[in-house]
């Protein structure tokens, strides 16, 4: 998925077959990554503890795993 930190509002969108997230948190000290996990968890109606950032801690393209299932959101390669 593609993430835009420092946006004017939090938003989840699917466009061209990709998940796009915008978060208001800045890309510093992991704040944006935490916001991404919380926003995606809320969108999926799951607790944030079920989501794990697998790849992309310092990049805009992220790969996130969802516990108790075989789904991954993001880009695998």
Coordinates of C-alpha atoms in Angstrom, one line a residue:
X1 CA 0.0 0.0 0.0
X2 CA 1.1 3.6 -0.5
X3 CA 1.1 5.9 2.4
X4 CA 1.2 9.7 2.5
X5 CA 2.2 11.1 5.9
X6 CA 1.5 14.7 6.9
X7 CA -1.8 14.8 5.0
X8 CA -4.5 17.3 5.8
X9 CA -6.8 14.4 7.0
X10 CA -6.7 10.7 7.5
X11 CA -8.2 8.7 4.6
X12 CA -8.3 5.2 3.2
X13 CA -8.9 4.7 -0.5
X14 CA -8.6 2.0 -3.1
X15 CA -7.6 3.2 -6.5
X16 CA -6.3 1.3 -9.5
X17 CA -6.3 -1.9 -7.4
X18 CA -4.1 -0.4 -4.7
X19 CA -4.8 0.6 -1.1
X20 CA -3.8 4.3 -0.5
X21 CA -3.7 5.7 3.0
X22 CA -3.3 9.3 4.0
X23 CA -2.4 10.1 7.6
X24 CA -2.0 13.4 9.4
X25 CA 0.9 12.2 11.5
X26 CA 4.3 13.3 10.5
X27 CA 6.9 10.9 9.2
X28 CA 9.1 11.1 12.3
X29 CA 9.8 8.8 15.2
X30 CA 7.4 6.2 13.8
X31 CA 4.3 8.4 14.3
X32 CA 3.1 7.9 10.7
X33 CA 3.5 4.1 10.9
X34 CA 1.5 4.0 14.2
X35 CA -1.2 6.1 12.6
X36 CA -1.3 3.8 9.5
X37 CA -1.8 0.7 11.7
X38 CA -4.6 2.4 13.7
X39 CA -6.3 3.8 10.6
X40 CA -6.1 0.5 8.7
X41 CA -7.3 -1.5 11.8
X42 CA -10.3 0.8 12.1
X43 CA -11.1 0.5 8.4
X44 CA -11.0 -3.3 8.7
X45 CA -12.8 -3.4 12.1
X46 CA -9.9 -5.2 13.7
X47 CA -7.8 -4.3 16.8
X48 CA -4.5 -2.6 16.0
X49 CA -2.7 -5.5 17.7
X50 CA -3.8 -7.8 14.8
X51 CA -1.8 -5.8 12.3
X52 CA 2.0 -5.9 11.9
X53 CA 4.2 -3.8 9.7
X54 CA 6.4 -6.3 7.7
X55 CA 8.2 -4.0 5.3
X56 CA 8.5 -0.3 4.6
X57 CA 9.1 1.3 8.1
X58 CA 11.0 4.2 6.4
X59 CA 9.3 4.1 3.0
X60 CA 5.9 5.2 1.6
X61 CA 5.2 1.7 0.2
X62 CA 4.3 -0.6 3.1
X63 CA 3.5 -4.3 3.6
X64 CA 1.2 -5.1 6.5
X65 CA 0.2 -8.5 7.8
X66 CA -3.1 -9.2 9.5
X67 CA -3.1 -11.8 12.2
X68 CA -5.5 -14.7 12.3
X69 CA -5.7 -14.8 8.6
X70 CA -3.7 -15.2 5.5
X71 CA -4.2 -11.7 4.1
X72 CA -1.4 -9.2 3.4
X73 CA -2.1 -5.7 2.4
X74 CA 0.5 -3.8 0.4
X75 CA 3.2 -4.7 -2.1
X76 CA 5.1 -8.0 -1.8
X77 CA 8.0 -7.3 -4.0

